[in-house]
CSV table of C-alpha atoms in Angstrom, one decimal:
chain,number,residue,atom,x,y,z
A,1264,MET,CA,-4.1,5.4,13.7
A,1265,LYS,CA,-0.4,5.5,12.8
A,1266,ILE,CA,0.4,4.7,9.1
A,1267,GLN,CA,3.6,2.7,8.9
A,1268,SER,CA,5.9,3.7,6.0
A,1269,ASP,CA,9.0,2.4,4.4
A,1270,ASP,CA,10.8,2.7,1.1
A,1271,ASP,CA,10.7,-0.7,-0.5
A,1272,VAL,CA,8.3,-3.2,-1.7
A,1273,ARG,CA,9.6,-6.7,-1.5
A,1274,ASP,CA,8.9,-9.6,-3.9
A,1275,TYR,CA,6.7,-11.4,-1.2
A,1276,TYR,CA,3.9,-8.8,-1.4
A,1277,LEU,CA,3.5,-9.9,-5.1
A,1278,SER,CA,0.9,-12.4,-5.8
A,1279,ASP,CA,-1.3,-13.4,-8.7
A,1280,GLY,CA,-4.3,-11.8,-7.2
A,1281,ALA,CA,-5.4,-8.3,-7.2
A,1282,GLY,CA,-2.6,-7.0,-4.9
A,1283,GLY,CA,0.0,-8.2,-7.5
A,1284,VAL,CA,-1.9,-6.2,-10.3
A,1285,ILE,CA,-1.8,-3.1,-8.1
A,1286,VAL,CA,1.9,-3.4,-7.4
A,1287,LYS,CA,2.5,-3.8,-11.1
A,1288,ARG,CA,0.5,-0.7,-11.8
A,1289,ALA,CA,2.5,1.2,-9.3
A,1290,ARG,CA,5.8,0.1,-10.8
A,1291,ASP,CA,4.5,1.4,-14.3
A,1292,MET,CA,3.6,4.7,-12.6
A,1293,ALA,CA,7.0,4.8,-11.0
A,1294,ALA,CA,8.6,4.3,-14.5
A,1295,LYS,CA,6.5,7.2,-15.9
A,1296,PHE,CA,6.5,9.7,-12.9
A,1297,GLY,CA,9.7,8.8,-11.1
A,1298,GLU,CA,8.0,7.4,-7.9
A,1299,ALA,CA,4.7,5.9,-6.9
A,1300,PHE,CA,3.1,4.8,-3.7
A,1301,VAL,CA,1.3,1.7,-2.7
A,1302,VAL,CA,-1.2,1.4,0.2
A,1303,PHE,CA,-1.1,-2.1,1.8
A,1304,VAL,CA,-3.3,-3.4,4.5
A,1305,GLY,CA,-2.3,-6.3,6.8
A,1306,SER,CA,-0.1,-7.5,9.6
A,1307,VAL,CA,1.8,-10.5,10.6
A,1308,ALA,CA,-1.4,-12.6,11.2
A,1309,VAL,CA,-3.2,-11.2,8.1
A,1310,PRO,CA,-1.2,-11.3,4.9
A,1311,ARG,CA,-0.5,-7.8,3.5
A,1312,THR,CA,-2.6,-6.9,0.5
A,1313,ALA,CA,-2.1,-4.0,-2.0
A,1314,VAL,CA,-5.4,-1.9,-1.9
A,1315,GLY,CA,-4.3,1.1,-4.0
A,1316,ALA,CA,-1.6,2.7,-6.2
A,1317,TYR,CA,-1.0,6.4,-6.4
A,1318,SER,CA,1.4,8.7,-8.2
A,1319,ASN,CA,1.0,11.5,-5.6
A,1320,ARG,CA,2.2,11.0,-2.1
A,1321,GLN,CA,-0.6,13.2,-0.6
A,1322,ASP,CA,-3.4,11.1,-2.4
A,1323,ALA,CA,-1.8,8.0,-1.0
A,1324,ILE,CA,-1.7,9.3,2.5
A,1325,GLU,CA,-5.3,10.3,2.4
A,1326,ALA,CA,-6.2,6.8,1.0
A,1327,ALA,CA,-4.3,5.1,3.7
A,1328,ARG,CA,-6.0,7.3,6.3
A,1329,THR,CA,-9.4,6.3,4.8
A,1330,GLU,CA,-8.5,2.7,4.9
A,1331,ALA,CA,-7.2,2.9,8.5
A,1332,GLY,CA,-10.5,4.5,9.5
A,1333,TYR,CA,-12.5,1.8,7.9
A,1334,HIS,CA,-10.6,-0.8,9.9
A,1335,LYS,CA,-10.7,1.2,13.2
A,1336,GLY,CA,-13.8,-0.4,14.7
A,1337,PHE,CA,-12.6,-4.0,14.2
A,1338,LYS,CA,-11.4,-6.0,17.2
A,1339,SER,CA,-8.3,-7.1,15.4
A,1340,ALA,CA,-7.7,-4.2,13.0
A,1341,PRO,CA,-5.0,-4.7,10.4
A,1342,LYS,CA,-2.2,-2.2,10.0
A,1343,VAL,CA,-1.9,0.0,7.1
A,1344,HIS,CA,1.4,0.4,5.3
A,1345,LEU,CA,2.4,3.1,2.8
A,1346,LYS,CA,5.2,1.9,0.5
A,1347,ARG,CA,7.2,4.0,-2.0
A,1348,ILE,CA,8.5,2.7,-5.3
A,1349,LYS,CA,11.1,4.8,-6.7
A,1350,VAL,CA,13.0,4.6,-10.1
């Protein structure tokens, strides 16, 4: 499964729920380490939700692959997105 990637996290990903907390944590990591990576799950039909924040790109890629594998068997599998936050 292809993991989509781009270099920005837009404000509409932020919410009061767990996804917003994960993005806030990633922004704190970026301030400390220079960059951080957030794994999102979702598509146009399913709102994107942040599921993990990582300071290491390789760890984020592995988590995204694991998340993609989990959703692979579903009929309408959501896409997995890897976003980079850079300071």
